[in-house]
Amino acid sequence: MSFDDVRFPPQISRGSTGGPERRTEIVVTGSGMEERNSRWAHSRRRYNAGFGVKSLDDIQLVVAFFEERRGRLHGFRWKDHLDFKSCAPGAEISPLDQAIGTGDDATRSFQLVKRYGAGLRDYLRSITKPVAGSLRVAVNGQEVTGFSLDAQTGVVTLAAAPPAGAAVTAGFAFDVPVRFDTDALRINLAQFAGGDIPDIPILEIRA
């Protein structure tokens, strides 16, 4: 599907609401017991950017961005200000942040991932839209500089295959691939010298 490698205005996304969602089916049996089943292997993030619009200039910026994307047609990058790095938001990116693979003397390419959890049933999220220039990589704890990054897929390729058993780790910043989840913007200009767009739904896509 069509994807524009541009980021939604971050000064507006900073004021958004939203986060991950999952789909769980719950069936209550005749005895009152529950059977629960997860329909999605991966979570999907949903946001509302309307809360970030503070001025007429913001409205014009959103309208221009919306029109260029043709509504829901073209995807784009989104900065989730709560979750945009391989580490905590207030920490510095380290090449040891996330384990992305183990060497076998042959494999040179590794998918960037971020781990969520405390070891019970960790969730591994593939990172497909890393921020160019943010990536740091280490092999067996030693930072390396010989690598290339495909910023459209999140695959990092090392200049040399890590030795067997070597831990490959990485630190990075990333965006979320999303699209508008509406083909219509309802703009309110009731305020004097101001206005708002109460609802700007944004939905994560697999891109």
CSV table of C-alpha atoms in Angstrom, one decimal, residues 7-201:
chain,number,residue,atom,x,y,z
A,7,ARG,CA,6.0,12.6,9.6
A,8,PHE,CA,2.8,14.1,10.9
A,9,PRO,CA,3.6,17.5,12.5
A,10,PRO,CA,5.1,16.5,15.9
A,11,GLN,CA,4.1,19.6,17.7
A,12,ILE,CA,0.4,18.5,17.1
A,13,SER,CA,0.9,14.8,17.8
A,14,ARG,CA,2.4,15.8,21.1
A,15,GLY,CA,-1.0,16.7,22.4
A,16,SER,CA,-2.8,13.6,21.1
A,17,THR,CA,-4.5,10.8,23.0
A,18,GLY,CA,-4.3,7.1,22.3
A,19,GLY,CA,-2.1,4.0,22.5
A,20,PRO,CA,-2.1,0.2,21.8
A,21,GLU,CA,-5.3,-1.8,21.5
A,22,ARG,CA,-5.8,-5.6,21.2
A,23,ARG,CA,-8.8,-7.7,20.2
A,24,THR,CA,-9.8,-10.4,22.7
A,25,GLU,CA,-12.9,-12.6,22.4
A,26,ILE,CA,-14.5,-13.6,25.7
A,27,VAL,CA,-17.1,-16.3,25.8
A,28,VAL,CA,-19.0,-16.9,29.1
A,29,THR,CA,-20.1,-20.5,29.5
A,30,GLY,CA,-23.3,-21.7,31.1
A,31,SER,CA,-21.5,-22.3,34.3
A,32,GLY,CA,-20.3,-18.7,34.4
A,33,MET,CA,-16.7,-19.6,33.5
A,34,GLU,CA,-14.8,-17.5,30.9
A,35,GLU,CA,-13.0,-18.6,27.8
A,36,ARG,CA,-10.7,-16.0,26.4
A,37,ASN,CA,-9.0,-15.9,23.0
A,38,SER,CA,-6.7,-13.3,21.5
A,39,ARG,CA,-7.6,-12.7,17.8
A,40,TRP,CA,-4.5,-10.5,17.1
A,41,ALA,CA,-1.0,-11.7,17.5
A,42,HIS,CA,0.1,-8.0,17.4
A,43,SER,CA,-1.3,-4.9,19.1
A,44,ARG,CA,-2.4,-2.0,16.9
A,45,ARG,CA,-2.1,1.6,17.9
A,46,ARG,CA,-4.9,4.1,17.6
A,47,TYR,CA,-4.6,7.9,18.3
A,48,ASN,CA,-6.7,11.1,18.1
A,49,ALA,CA,-4.7,14.1,17.1
A,50,GLY,CA,-7.5,16.5,17.6
A,51,PHE,CA,-6.4,17.4,21.1
A,52,GLY,CA,-3.1,18.7,19.8
A,53,VAL,CA,-4.7,21.4,17.6
A,54,LYS,CA,-4.2,24.8,19.4
A,55,SER,CA,-4.5,27.5,16.7
A,56,LEU,CA,-5.7,28.4,13.2
A,57,ASP,CA,-2.2,27.8,12.0
A,58,ASP,CA,-2.4,24.2,13.4
A,59,ILE,CA,-5.7,23.7,11.7
A,60,GLN,CA,-4.2,24.8,8.3
A,61,LEU,CA,-1.2,22.5,8.9
A,62,VAL,CA,-3.4,19.5,9.5
A,63,VAL,CA,-5.7,20.3,6.5
A,64,ALA,CA,-2.7,20.6,4.2
A,65,PHE,CA,-1.2,17.3,5.5
A,66,PHE,CA,-4.6,15.6,5.2
A,67,GLU,CA,-5.2,16.8,1.7
A,68,GLU,CA,-1.7,15.7,0.6
A,69,ARG,CA,-2.3,12.2,2.0
A,70,ARG,CA,-5.8,12.2,0.2
A,71,GLY,CA,-7.5,11.3,3.5
A,72,ARG,CA,-7.1,7.6,4.2
A,73,LEU,CA,-5.3,6.7,1.0
A,74,HIS,CA,-1.7,7.2,1.9
A,75,GLY,CA,0.1,6.2,5.0
A,76,PHE,CA,2.7,8.3,6.9
A,77,ARG,CA,5.0,8.4,9.9
A,78,TRP,CA,3.7,9.3,13.4
A,79,LYS,CA,5.7,10.1,16.5
A,80,ASP,CA,4.3,8.5,19.6
A,81,HIS,CA,5.7,10.9,22.3
A,82,LEU,CA,5.3,8.2,25.0
A,83,ASP,CA,6.9,5.4,23.0
A,84,PHE,CA,9.4,6.5,20.4
A,85,LYS,CA,12.7,5.1,21.5
A,86,SER,CA,14.3,1.7,22.3
A,87,CYS,CA,14.6,2.9,25.9
A,88,ALA,CA,12.5,5.0,28.3
A,89,PRO,CA,11.5,8.4,26.9
A,90,GLY,CA,13.8,10.2,29.3
A,91,ALA,CA,16.8,8.0,28.8
A,92,GLU,CA,19.6,8.2,26.2
A,93,ILE,CA,19.7,5.7,23.4
A,94,SER,CA,22.3,3.0,24.0
A,95,PRO,CA,23.5,0.2,21.6
A,96,LEU,CA,22.7,-2.2,24.3
A,97,ASP,CA,19.0,-1.3,24.6
A,98,GLN,CA,17.3,-4.2,22.7
A,99,ALA,CA,18.4,-7.7,21.7
A,100,ILE,CA,17.8,-8.1,18.0
A,101,GLY,CA,19.5,-11.4,17.3
A,102,THR,CA,22.3,-13.9,17.9
A,103,GLY,CA,25.3,-14.5,15.6
A,104,ASP,CA,25.8,-17.7,13.6
A,105,ASP,CA,28.9,-16.9,11.5
A,106,ALA,CA,26.6,-16.3,8.5
A,107,THR,CA,23.6,-14.0,9.1
A,108,ARG,CA,24.3,-10.3,8.7
A,109,SER,CA,20.8,-8.9,8.5
A,110,PHE,CA,18.6,-8.4,11.6
A,111,GLN,CA,15.1,-7.0,12.1
A,112,LEU,CA,14.9,-4.2,14.7
A,113,VAL,CA,12.5,-5.1,17.5
A,114,LYS,CA,11.4,-3.7,20.9
A,115,ARG,CA,10.6,-5.9,23.8
A,116,TYR,CA,7.7,-5.2,26.2
A,117,GLY,CA,7.3,-7.1,29.5
A,118,ALA,CA,9.2,-8.3,32.5
A,119,GLY,CA,10.0,-11.9,31.4
A,120,LEU,CA,6.6,-13.6,31.9
A,121,ARG,CA,5.3,-13.4,28.4
A,122,ASP,CA,7.3,-10.7,26.7
A,123,TYR,CA,5.9,-9.1,23.5
A,124,LEU,CA,8.3,-8.5,20.6
A,125,ARG,CA,7.3,-5.6,18.4
A,126,SER,CA,8.9,-5.3,15.0
A,127,ILE,CA,10.1,-1.8,14.4
A,128,THR,CA,9.7,-1.0,10.7
A,129,LYS,CA,10.1,2.8,10.6
A,130,PRO,CA,13.3,3.7,12.5
A,131,VAL,CA,14.5,7.3,12.5
A,132,ALA,CA,17.5,7.7,10.2
A,133,GLY,CA,20.7,8.6,12.0
A,134,SER,CA,19.5,7.3,15.4
A,135,LEU,CA,20.6,3.7,15.2
A,136,ARG,CA,23.4,2.3,17.4
A,137,VAL,CA,24.5,-1.3,17.2
A,138,ALA,CA,26.7,-3.6,19.4
A,139,VAL,CA,28.0,-7.1,19.0
A,140,ASN,CA,28.8,-8.9,22.3
A,141,GLY,CA,28.5,-5.6,24.1
A,142,GLN,CA,31.0,-3.7,21.8
A,143,GLU,CA,29.6,-0.9,19.7
A,144,VAL,CA,30.2,-1.3,15.9
A,145,THR,CA,29.9,1.2,13.1
A,146,GLY,CA,30.0,-1.1,10.1
A,147,PHE,CA,26.3,-1.5,9.3
A,148,SER,CA,23.6,-0.2,7.0
A,149,LEU,CA,19.9,0.4,7.8
A,150,ASP,CA,16.8,0.1,5.6
A,151,ALA,CA,14.7,2.9,7.2
A,152,GLN,CA,11.6,1.6,5.3
A,153,THR,CA,11.7,-1.9,6.9
A,154,GLY,CA,13.8,-1.6,10.0
A,155,VAL,CA,16.3,-4.2,8.8
A,156,VAL,CA,19.9,-3.6,9.8
A,157,THR,CA,22.7,-5.2,7.9
A,158,LEU,CA,26.1,-5.6,9.4
A,159,ALA,CA,29.3,-5.4,7.4
A,160,ALA,CA,30.5,-8.7,8.8
A,161,ALA,CA,28.5,-11.6,10.1
A,162,PRO,CA,28.7,-11.8,14.0
A,163,PRO,CA,30.4,-14.9,15.3
A,164,ALA,CA,28.3,-17.9,16.5
A,165,GLY,CA,26.6,-17.1,19.8
A,166,ALA,CA,27.4,-13.4,19.8
A,167,ALA,CA,24.6,-11.2,21.1
A,168,VAL,CA,23.5,-8.5,18.6
A,169,THR,CA,21.9,-5.5,20.3
A,170,ALA,CA,20.7,-2.1,19.1
A,171,GLY,CA,19.3,1.2,20.2
A,172,PHE,CA,17.2,3.5,18.1
A,173,ALA,CA,14.4,6.1,17.7
A,174,PHE,CA,11.4,5.1,15.7
A,175,ASP,CA,8.1,6.3,14.3
A,176,VAL,CA,4.8,4.4,13.9
A,177,PRO,CA,3.4,3.8,10.4
A,178,VAL,CA,-0.1,5.1,10.4
A,179,ARG,CA,-2.9,6.5,8.2
A,180,PHE,CA,-5.9,8.8,8.8
A,181,ASP,CA,-8.9,6.8,9.8
A,182,THR,CA,-11.4,9.2,8.3
A,183,ASP,CA,-12.0,10.8,4.9
A,184,ALA,CA,-13.6,13.9,6.4
A,185,LEU,CA,-12.3,16.5,8.8
A,186,ARG,CA,-15.0,18.3,10.9
A,187,ILE,CA,-13.5,21.8,11.6
A,188,ASN,CA,-15.0,24.1,14.2
A,189,LEU,CA,-14.3,27.8,13.8
A,190,ALA,CA,-16.7,28.9,16.5
A,191,GLN,CA,-13.9,30.5,18.7
A,192,PHE,CA,-12.8,34.0,18.1
A,193,ALA,CA,-9.5,34.0,16.1
A,194,GLY,CA,-9.3,30.3,16.8
A,195,GLY,CA,-10.8,26.9,16.2
A,196,ASP,CA,-10.4,23.2,16.6
A,197,ILE,CA,-10.8,19.8,14.9
A,198,PRO,CA,-12.3,17.7,17.7
A,199,ASP,CA,-11.7,14.4,16.0
A,200,ILE,CA,-8.6,13.4,13.9
A,201,PRO,CA,-8.5,9.6,14.1
